[in-house]
Short mmCIF file of C-alpha atoms in Angstrom, two decimals:
data_model
loop_
_atom_site.label_atom_id
_atom_site.label_comp_id
_atom_site.label_asym_id
_atom_site.label_seq_id
_atom_site.Cartn_x
_atom_site.Cartn_y
_atom_site.Cartn_z
CA GLU A 1 0.00 0.00 0.00
CA ASP A 2 2.87 2.32 0.95
CA ALA A 3 4.71 1.50 -2.22
CA GLU A 4 1.58 2.24 -4.17
CA ARG A 5 1.15 5.60 -2.50
CA ILE A 6 4.77 6.53 -3.18
CA SER A 7 4.60 5.49 -6.77
CA SER A 8 1.38 7.43 -7.32
CA ALA A 9 3.06 10.52 -5.83
CA ASP A 10 5.96 9.97 -8.21
CA VAL A 11 3.57 9.66 -11.10
CA ALA A 12 1.96 12.96 -10.12
CA VAL A 13 5.36 14.70 -10.00
CA VAL A 14 6.36 13.31 -13.36
CA GLU A 15 2.99 14.29 -14.82
CA ALA A 16 3.39 17.84 -13.50
CA ARG A 17 6.88 18.09 -15.01
CA ARG A 18 5.66 16.76 -18.33
CA ARG A 19 2.96 19.43 -18.34
CA LEU A 20 5.48 22.19 -17.50
CA LEU A 21 7.78 21.00 -20.26
CA ASN A 22 4.97 20.94 -22.80
CA GLU A 23 3.73 24.38 -21.75
CA TRP A 24 7.23 25.80 -22.10
CA TYR A 25 7.83 24.42 -25.56
CA ALA A 26 4.37 25.44 -26.73
CA TRP A 27 5.10 29.02 -25.61
CA ARG A 28 8.55 28.96 -27.24
CA GLU A 29 7.09 27.79 -30.52
CA ALA A 30 4.39 30.48 -30.48
CA ILE A 31 6.70 33.38 -29.57
CA GLU A 32 9.44 32.30 -32.00
CA LYS A 33 6.90 32.19 -34.81
CA GLU A 34 5.46 35.57 -33.86
CA VAL A 35 8.85 37.28 -33.68
CA ALA A 36 10.00 35.67 -36.94
CA GLU A 37 6.90 37.06 -38.66
CA GLU A 38 7.50 40.50 -37.16
CA ARG A 39 11.10 40.42 -38.36
CA ALA A 40 10.08 39.36 -41.86
CA ALA A 41 7.43 42.10 -42.00
CA LEU A 42 10.05 44.71 -41.10
CA GLY A 43 12.47 43.26 -43.66
CA LEU A 44 14.99 42.41 -40.93
CA PRO A 45 17.29 39.37 -41.02
CA ALA A 46 16.27 36.36 -38.91
CA ASP A 47 19.52 36.49 -36.94
CA PRO A 48 20.66 40.13 -36.77
CA ALA A 49 24.00 39.41 -35.12
CA ALA A 50 24.96 36.72 -37.67
CA GLU A 51 24.13 39.16 -40.46
CA LEU A 52 26.32 41.88 -38.88
CA LEU A 53 29.20 39.46 -38.54
CA LYS A 54 28.95 38.45 -42.19
CA ARG A 55 29.12 42.11 -43.19
CA LYS A 56 32.07 42.78 -40.90
CA ILE A 57 34.04 39.86 -42.34
CA ALA A 58 33.29 41.06 -45.87
CA GLU A 59 34.65 44.50 -44.92
CA VAL A 60 37.82 43.17 -43.37
CA ALA A 61 38.64 40.85 -46.27
CA PRO A 62 36.64 41.95 -49.33
CA ASP A 63 38.74 39.87 -51.77
CA ALA A 64 38.85 36.73 -49.71
CA GLN A 65 37.24 33.85 -51.49
CA GLU A 66 35.81 30.88 -49.79
CA GLN A 67 38.07 27.88 -50.13
CA VAL A 68 36.96 24.35 -49.71
CA ILE A 69 39.71 22.13 -48.45
CA GLU A 70 38.96 18.45 -48.53
CA MET B 1 34.62 21.40 -13.28
CA ARG B 2 37.88 22.97 -12.11
CA PRO B 3 37.53 26.76 -12.15
CA ILE B 4 40.07 29.16 -13.58
CA LEU B 5 40.76 32.02 -11.21
CA LEU B 6 41.25 35.34 -12.96
CA LYS B 7 43.50 37.58 -10.89
CA GLY B 8 43.83 41.12 -12.09
CA HIS B 9 41.24 43.17 -10.32
CA GLU B 10 42.10 44.70 -6.99
CA ARG B 11 38.60 45.42 -5.78
CA ALA B 12 35.07 44.04 -5.97
CA LEU B 13 33.77 42.94 -9.36
CA THR B 14 30.63 44.72 -10.55
CA GLN B 15 29.79 43.14 -13.92
CA ILE B 16 31.00 40.42 -16.27
CA ARG B 17 29.97 39.98 -19.90
CA TYR B 18 30.92 37.35 -22.49
CA ASN B 19 31.09 38.31 -26.14
CA ARG B 20 28.75 36.53 -28.55
CA GLU B 21 31.29 33.87 -29.55
CA GLY B 22 32.01 33.13 -25.91
CA ASP B 23 35.78 33.35 -26.38
CA LEU B 24 36.24 36.64 -24.51
CA ILE B 25 35.18 37.80 -21.06
CA PHE B 26 34.97 41.49 -20.16
CA SER B 27 35.01 42.35 -16.48
CA VAL B 28 34.66 45.61 -14.59
CA SER B 29 35.35 46.46 -11.01
CA LYS B 30 35.47 49.18 -8.42
CA ASP B 31 39.23 49.34 -9.13
CA GLN B 32 38.51 51.57 -12.19
CA GLN B 33 39.81 49.01 -14.71
CA ILE B 34 38.14 47.11 -17.50
CA CYS B 35 39.81 43.76 -18.19
CA VAL B 36 39.40 41.43 -21.14
CA TRP B 37 40.31 37.73 -20.80
CA PHE B 38 40.39 34.64 -22.97
CA SER B 39 37.63 32.45 -21.56
CA HIS B 40 39.30 29.13 -22.41
CA ASN B 41 42.50 29.65 -20.39
CA GLY B 42 41.92 32.78 -18.34
CA GLU B 43 44.82 34.66 -19.88
CA ARG B 44 44.42 38.42 -19.70
CA LEU B 45 44.35 39.95 -23.15
CA GLY B 46 44.40 43.54 -22.01
CA THR B 47 42.91 46.38 -20.01
CA TYR B 48 41.09 49.56 -20.95
CA ARG B 49 42.23 52.46 -18.82
CA GLY B 50 40.80 55.93 -18.39
CA HIS B 51 37.87 55.84 -15.98
CA GLN B 52 38.34 57.93 -12.84
CA GLY B 53 35.88 56.11 -10.61
CA ALA B 54 34.41 52.70 -9.85
CA ILE B 55 33.08 51.04 -13.00
CA TRP B 56 29.58 49.70 -12.54
CA THR B 57 28.82 48.25 -15.93
CA VAL B 58 30.19 47.01 -19.25
CA ASP B 59 28.75 45.59 -22.46
CA VAL B 60 30.18 44.36 -25.74
CA ASP B 61 28.50 44.88 -29.12
CA PRO B 62 27.29 41.89 -31.20
CA THR B 63 30.38 41.82 -33.45
CA THR B 64 32.94 42.26 -30.62
CA THR B 65 34.07 45.52 -32.21
CA MET B 66 33.35 47.93 -29.38
CA ILE B 67 32.66 47.87 -25.68
CA ALA B 68 30.79 50.47 -23.65
CA SER B 69 31.39 51.09 -19.97
CA GLY B 70 29.65 53.17 -17.33
CA SER B 71 31.25 54.54 -14.19
CA ALA B 72 30.91 56.47 -10.96
CA ASP B 73 32.99 59.15 -12.72
CA ASN B 74 29.71 60.15 -14.44
CA THR B 75 30.81 59.03 -17.90
CA ILE B 76 29.95 56.43 -20.46
CA ARG B 77 32.96 55.47 -22.54
CA LEU B 78 33.14 53.63 -25.82
CA TRP B 79 36.27 51.61 -26.62
CA ASP B 80 37.76 49.81 -29.59
CA VAL B 81 38.01 46.18 -28.43
CA LYS B 82 41.07 45.35 -30.53
CA THR B 83 43.31 48.35 -29.89
CA GLY B 84 41.98 49.55 -26.54
CA ARG B 85 41.54 53.02 -28.02
CA LEU B 86 38.98 55.29 -26.31
CA LEU B 87 36.50 56.20 -29.04
CA LYS B 88 34.10 58.47 -27.18
CA THR B 89 33.21 59.84 -23.76
CA TRP B 90 29.72 60.99 -22.85
CA ASP B 91 29.37 63.10 -19.69
CA PHE B 92 26.42 62.94 -17.31
CA PRO B 93 25.48 64.68 -14.06
CA THR B 94 25.50 61.42 -12.09
CA ALA B 95 27.00 57.90 -12.12
CA ILE B 96 26.16 55.35 -14.82
CA LYS B 97 24.83 52.12 -13.36
CA ARG B 98 24.08 50.11 -16.48
CA VAL B 99 24.80 50.05 -20.21
CA GLU B 100 23.55 47.64 -22.87
CA PHE B 101 23.81 47.46 -26.67
CA ASN B 102 20.74 46.54 -28.69
CA GLU B 103 20.66 43.49 -30.97
CA ASP B 104 22.31 45.18 -33.97
CA GLY B 105 24.77 47.33 -32.01
CA THR B 106 23.36 50.66 -33.26
CA LYS B 107 21.99 51.84 -29.92
CA LEU B 108 23.09 51.89 -26.34
CA VAL B 109 20.75 52.16 -23.38
CA ALA B 110 22.13 53.52 -20.13
CA VAL B 111 20.80 53.96 -16.61
CA THR B 112 21.90 57.07 -14.71
CA GLU B 113 21.90 57.29 -10.91
CA LYS B 114 19.53 59.42 -8.87
CA ARG B 115 21.13 62.07 -6.67
CA MET B 116 20.13 65.29 -4.91
CA GLY B 117 18.72 67.51 -7.64
CA HIS B 118 18.79 64.77 -10.29
CA LEU B 119 16.16 62.12 -10.92
CA GLY B 120 17.30 58.76 -12.24
CA THR B 121 17.04 58.46 -16.01
CA ILE B 122 17.22 55.93 -18.80
CA VAL B 123 19.13 57.32 -21.76
CA VAL B 124 19.51 56.05 -25.33
CA LEU B 125 22.58 56.91 -27.41
CA ASN B 126 22.94 56.24 -31.11
CA ILE B 127 26.09 54.27 -31.88
CA ASN B 128 27.89 54.25 -35.20
CA PRO B 129 29.21 50.67 -35.46
CA ASP B 130 32.20 51.85 -37.51
CA VAL B 131 35.21 52.26 -35.15
CA ASN B 132 36.63 55.05 -37.27
CA ALA B 133 33.42 57.06 -37.43
CA GLU B 134 32.58 60.09 -35.31
CA GLN B 135 30.08 59.28 -32.54
CA SER B 136 27.16 61.60 -31.91
CA ASP B 137 26.99 63.69 -28.71
CA GLU B 138 23.20 63.79 -28.81
CA LYS B 139 21.00 61.68 -26.63
CA ALA B 140 18.45 59.97 -28.84
CA LEU B 141 16.03 59.54 -25.94
CA VAL B 142 15.79 60.41 -22.26
CA ILE B 143 13.26 58.71 -20.00
CA VAL B 144 12.95 60.26 -16.54
CA CYS B 145 12.04 57.84 -13.76
CA GLU B 146 9.78 59.96 -11.56
CA GLU B 147 8.38 57.14 -9.44
CA SER B 148 11.28 54.87 -8.59
CA LYS B 149 14.75 55.07 -10.10
CA ALA B 150 15.83 52.38 -12.54
CA THR B 151 18.63 50.09 -11.43
CA VAL B 152 18.96 48.02 -14.63
CA ALA B 153 17.69 48.25 -18.21
CA GLY B 154 17.98 46.45 -21.53
CA TRP B 155 16.65 45.99 -25.05
CA SER B 156 14.02 43.46 -26.06
CA TYR B 157 13.91 41.57 -29.38
CA LEU B 158 13.73 43.88 -32.42
CA SER B 159 14.80 46.76 -30.13
CA LYS B 160 11.06 47.17 -29.69
CA TYR B 161 10.93 47.71 -25.93
CA ILE B 162 13.27 49.00 -23.30
CA ILE B 163 12.75 46.95 -20.18
CA ALA B 164 13.87 48.39 -16.86
CA GLY B 165 14.05 47.05 -13.33
CA HIS B 166 13.54 49.53 -10.51
CA GLU B 167 14.61 50.15 -6.96
CA ASP B 168 11.04 49.52 -5.72
CA GLY B 169 11.01 45.98 -7.15
CA SER B 170 8.89 46.78 -10.19
CA ILE B 171 9.60 46.21 -13.89
CA SER B 172 8.77 48.70 -16.63
CA GLN B 173 8.23 48.24 -20.32
CA TYR B 174 8.84 51.36 -22.46
CA ASP B 175 8.27 51.89 -26.15
CA ALA B 176 11.91 52.04 -27.31
CA LYS B 177 11.15 54.61 -30.04
CA THR B 178 9.03 57.11 -28.08
CA GLY B 179 10.05 56.35 -24.51
CA ASP B 180 6.37 56.01 -23.50
CA LEU B 181 5.76 53.88 -20.44
CA LEU B 182 3.60 50.96 -21.58
CA LEU B 183 3.59 48.77 -18.47
CA ASN B 184 4.85 48.91 -14.91
CA ILE B 185 4.33 45.83 -12.79
CA PRO B 186 5.39 45.22 -9.18
CA ILE B 187 7.08 41.89 -9.78
CA HIS B 188 9.40 41.61 -6.81
CA GLU B 189 8.62 42.38 -3.20
CA LEU B 190 8.03 46.08 -2.59
CA ASN B 191 11.19 48.12 -2.09
CA ASN B 192 13.48 45.18 -2.77
CA PRO B 193 15.65 46.54 -5.58
CA ILE B 194 16.07 44.63 -8.81
CA THR B 195 19.80 43.99 -9.02
CA ASP B 196 20.16 42.34 -12.43
CA LEU B 197 18.34 41.78 -15.70
CA GLN B 198 19.75 39.42 -18.33
CA TRP B 199 18.27 38.24 -21.62
CA SER B 200 17.60 34.97 -23.35
CA ALA B 201 19.54 34.65 -26.63
CA ASP B 202 16.60 35.90 -28.71
CA ARG B 203 15.60 38.62 -26.21
CA THR B 204 12.01 37.42 -25.95
CA TYR B 205 12.36 36.81 -22.23
CA PHE B 206 14.69 37.77 -19.42
CA ILE B 207 15.63 36.93 -15.87
CA THR B 208 15.66 39.37 -12.97
CA ALA B 209 17.47 39.06 -9.66
CA SER B 210 16.31 40.87 -6.55
CA LYS B 211 17.21 41.55 -2.96
CA ASP B 212 13.93 39.78 -2.09
CA LYS B 213 15.88 36.48 -2.54
CA THR B 214 14.12 35.50 -5.74
CA ALA B 215 14.88 35.55 -9.43
CA LYS B 216 12.09 35.60 -12.00
CA LEU B 217 11.78 34.67 -15.64
CA ILE B 218 9.62 37.23 -17.45
CA THR B 219 8.34 37.72 -21.01
CA ALA B 220 9.42 40.90 -22.80
CA LYS B 221 6.10 41.23 -24.63
CA ASP B 222 3.67 41.24 -21.67
CA LEU B 223 5.93 41.20 -18.59
CA GLU B 224 4.28 37.93 -17.64
CA VAL B 225 6.11 36.08 -14.88
CA LEU B 226 6.83 32.60 -16.25
CA LYS B 227 8.98 31.20 -13.45
CA THR B 228 10.18 32.07 -9.96
CA TYR B 229 13.40 30.76 -8.43
CA THR B 230 13.55 31.05 -4.67
CA ALA B 231 16.90 31.33 -2.91
CA ASP B 232 17.81 31.78 0.76
CA THR B 233 19.90 34.89 0.34
CA PRO B 234 19.56 38.31 -1.34
CA LEU B 235 20.46 38.02 -5.03
CA ASN B 236 22.79 40.27 -6.99
CA SER B 237 22.77 38.56 -10.34
CA ALA B 238 21.03 35.95 -12.50
CA THR B 239 21.79 34.52 -15.93
CA ILE B 240 20.21 32.07 -18.38
CA THR B 241 22.38 29.25 -19.75
CA ALA B 242 22.48 28.30 -23.43
CA LYS B 243 22.17 24.66 -24.57
CA LYS B 244 20.79 23.49 -21.22
CA ASP B 245 17.58 24.77 -19.60
CA PHE B 246 19.17 26.14 -16.46
CA VAL B 247 19.54 29.49 -14.76
CA ILE B 248 22.41 30.51 -12.49
CA LEU B 249 21.90 32.84 -9.53
CA GLY B 250 24.49 34.66 -7.48
CA GLY B 251 24.26 36.63 -4.27
CA GLY B 252 25.07 36.41 -0.59
CA GLN B 253 24.99 38.76 2.30
CA ALA B 254 28.06 40.89 2.91
CA ALA B 255 29.72 40.31 6.28
CA MET B 256 29.09 43.88 7.38
CA GLU B 257 25.37 43.44 6.83
CA VAL B 258 25.13 40.29 8.92
CA THR B 259 27.40 40.65 11.89
CA THR B 260 26.12 37.44 13.40
CA THR B 261 26.90 35.34 10.33
CA ALA B 262 30.20 33.53 9.87
CA VAL B 263 31.87 33.64 6.45
CA ARG B 264 31.01 30.03 5.70
CA GLN B 265 27.35 30.83 6.31
CA GLY B 266 27.46 33.78 3.97
CA LYS B 267 26.07 31.63 1.17
CA PHE B 268 28.65 32.73 -1.36
CA GLU B 269 27.74 30.10 -3.91
CA ALA B 270 26.53 30.12 -7.49
CA ARG B 271 23.18 28.32 -7.53
CA PHE B 272 21.89 26.36 -10.48
CA TYR B 273 18.14 25.96 -10.98
CA HIS B 274 16.24 24.14 -13.66
CA LYS B 275 14.78 26.88 -15.81
CA ILE B 276 11.49 25.11 -16.52
CA PHE B 277 10.90 23.12 -13.31
CA GLU B 278 12.22 25.82 -10.92
CA ASP B 279 14.08 23.23 -8.79
CA GLU B 280 17.49 23.97 -7.37
CA ILE B 281 19.87 21.39 -8.85
CA GLY B 282 23.31 22.36 -7.64
CA ARG B 283 25.68 24.86 -6.09
CA VAL B 284 29.23 25.91 -6.85
CA ARG B 285 31.40 27.20 -4.06
CA GLY B 286 34.57 29.23 -4.28
CA HIS B 287 34.14 32.92 -3.60
CA PHE B 288 35.03 34.47 -0.25
CA GLY B 289 32.37 37.13 -0.50
CA PRO B 290 29.01 37.73 -2.16
CA LEU B 291 28.72 37.06 -5.87
CA ASN B 292 28.07 40.41 -7.50
CA THR B 293 27.73 39.15 -11.06
CA VAL B 294 27.24 35.89 -12.94
CA ALA B 295 27.38 35.44 -16.71
CA ALA B 296 26.69 32.41 -18.89
CA ASP B 297 28.79 31.72 -21.97
CA PRO B 298 26.38 32.26 -24.92
CA THR B 299 27.78 29.11 -26.56
CA GLY B 300 26.82 27.05 -23.50
CA LYS B 301 30.33 25.89 -22.60
CA GLY B 302 30.63 27.48 -19.19
CA TYR B 303 29.97 30.40 -16.91
CA ALA B 304 31.84 33.05 -14.97
CA SER B 305 31.19 34.68 -11.62
CA GLY B 306 32.61 37.86 -10.15
CA GLY B 307 32.77 38.41 -6.43
CA GLU B 308 33.01 41.08 -3.82
CA ASP B 309 36.35 39.30 -3.11
CA GLY B 310 37.85 40.77 -6.32
CA TYR B 311 38.08 37.48 -8.20
CA VAL B 312 36.55 36.26 -11.41
CA ARG B 313 36.04 32.50 -11.50
CA VAL B 314 35.53 30.88 -14.88
CA HIS B 315 34.03 27.40 -15.02
CA HIS B 316 33.92 25.08 -18.00
CA PHE B 317 31.10 22.55 -17.77
CA ASP B 318 32.00 18.86 -17.80
CA LYS B 319 30.24 15.88 -19.32
CA GLY B 320 28.06 15.26 -16.28
CA TYR B 321 26.53 18.70 -16.67
CA PHE B 322 25.63 18.13 -20.29
CA ASP B 323 24.33 14.60 -19.64
CA PHE B 324 22.09 15.64 -16.74
CA MET B 325 18.45 15.35 -17.73
CA TYR B 326 15.14 14.90 -15.99
CA GLU B 327 13.24 11.77 -16.97
CA VAL B 328 10.62 13.80 -18.85
CA GLU B 329 13.35 15.70 -20.71
CA ARG B 330 14.96 12.46 -21.83
CA GLU B 331 11.56 11.20 -22.88
CA ARG B 332 11.05 14.33 -25.00
CA ALA B 333 14.56 14.14 -26.49
CA ASN B 334 13.98 10.50 -27.45
CA LYS B 335 10.63 11.32 -29.02
CA LEU B 336 12.16 14.14 -31.07
CA ALA B 337 15.05 11.90 -32.19
CA GLN B 338 12.58 9.22 -33.20
CA GLN B 339 10.50 11.71 -35.18
CA ALA B 340 13.61 13.03 -36.92
CA ALA B 341 14.67 9.49 -37.82
CA GLN B 342 11.21 8.72 -39.19
CA ALA B 343 11.20 11.91 -41.24
CA GLN B 344 14.60 11.00 -42.62
CA ALA B 345 13.49 7.47 -43.46
CA ALA B 346 10.42 8.82 -45.23
CA ALA B 347 12.54 11.28 -47.22
CA ALA B 348 15.23 8.76 -48.14
CA PRO B 349 13.49 6.88 -51.02
CA ALA B 350 12.64 10.18 -52.71
CA THR B 351 16.25 11.34 -52.46
CA ALA B 352 17.49 8.04 -53.81
CA LYS B 353 15.19 8.30 -56.83
CA ALA B 354 16.22 11.89 -57.53
#
């Protein structure tokens, strides 16, 4: 009986965590989508910092060509 | 997880920031120096000298081209990361408590201190990201905090909102273009100052630390409190880890504030909490005084803490840290892996035909 009670408490904890995890990822998905749409509507790059870095590298070495070394 | 001890500051640390790549750490202290270190070995790359007072805050722009610093000498200074050259000094009537670049490095938000005859303000400066360009003297925006002074401030995603934490424990959301106050919510216990505000990578949510012994995870869009992390000591700093769903809190009561407390009871530990489940999962000891600042490496490899003891401690996470998962997290990871494998299997015949 004790074991049963303990295991049902464990199940409740695990259930609660599963719900928290699902809620979190559902919110992440919704907000990521919303912000991506806002960015697109404003004509802004998806990852602003990555875009800046690309531009900076192009400035530093404008003639550098990408080399593929196998 | 053996820490690297960075020795170079002579007084209490006030803020630590990693650059975006996570290879450099910038630290500021009451000793009037800004230091830059290699995060992987703790070697000091250089210092930026010129401030005439304690430095309260530092930030690095998204391309690691410039850093901004704010000091008790009533100036904000802009520096060339590579050469250490001072690019610009802005003068204010009071100390600068916080600076932060926006997501594209074209604006800087700063918090100025309140003092007799001067209300606390939140100021926006336009930044020209070119190191050789002239920087403007003009303030693009000034928000006066009439109610309660701001202690921290930062930029949301899309530089849409300026979010500030106040001395009274409330959080404000301002329109970043007009400076209009959109929301002000008492999130922490009344008159328990908000001591830190740090962003998630995409700036859609942030974590606050407060003297009320809690840290909270809050959305930028609605200032909705998503999570609360409860500690047993006043908090000075809180940061969100990349790669793993954790947060790290730092605080502790200074010996002079608790005369009855021995040093070992000062609670000078970095505390790890699970970001989603709010459970405390571990502590890291080491400092001899309160932790004034904690920062997570944006690439997820480690974290750094800065103490009242004058030390920066850099930790690189080991395998156990990365492997640690709750049962339900493992379950989710397995499900996602299975789905990915199925999707791949379904796509494979088509690829083969093509």
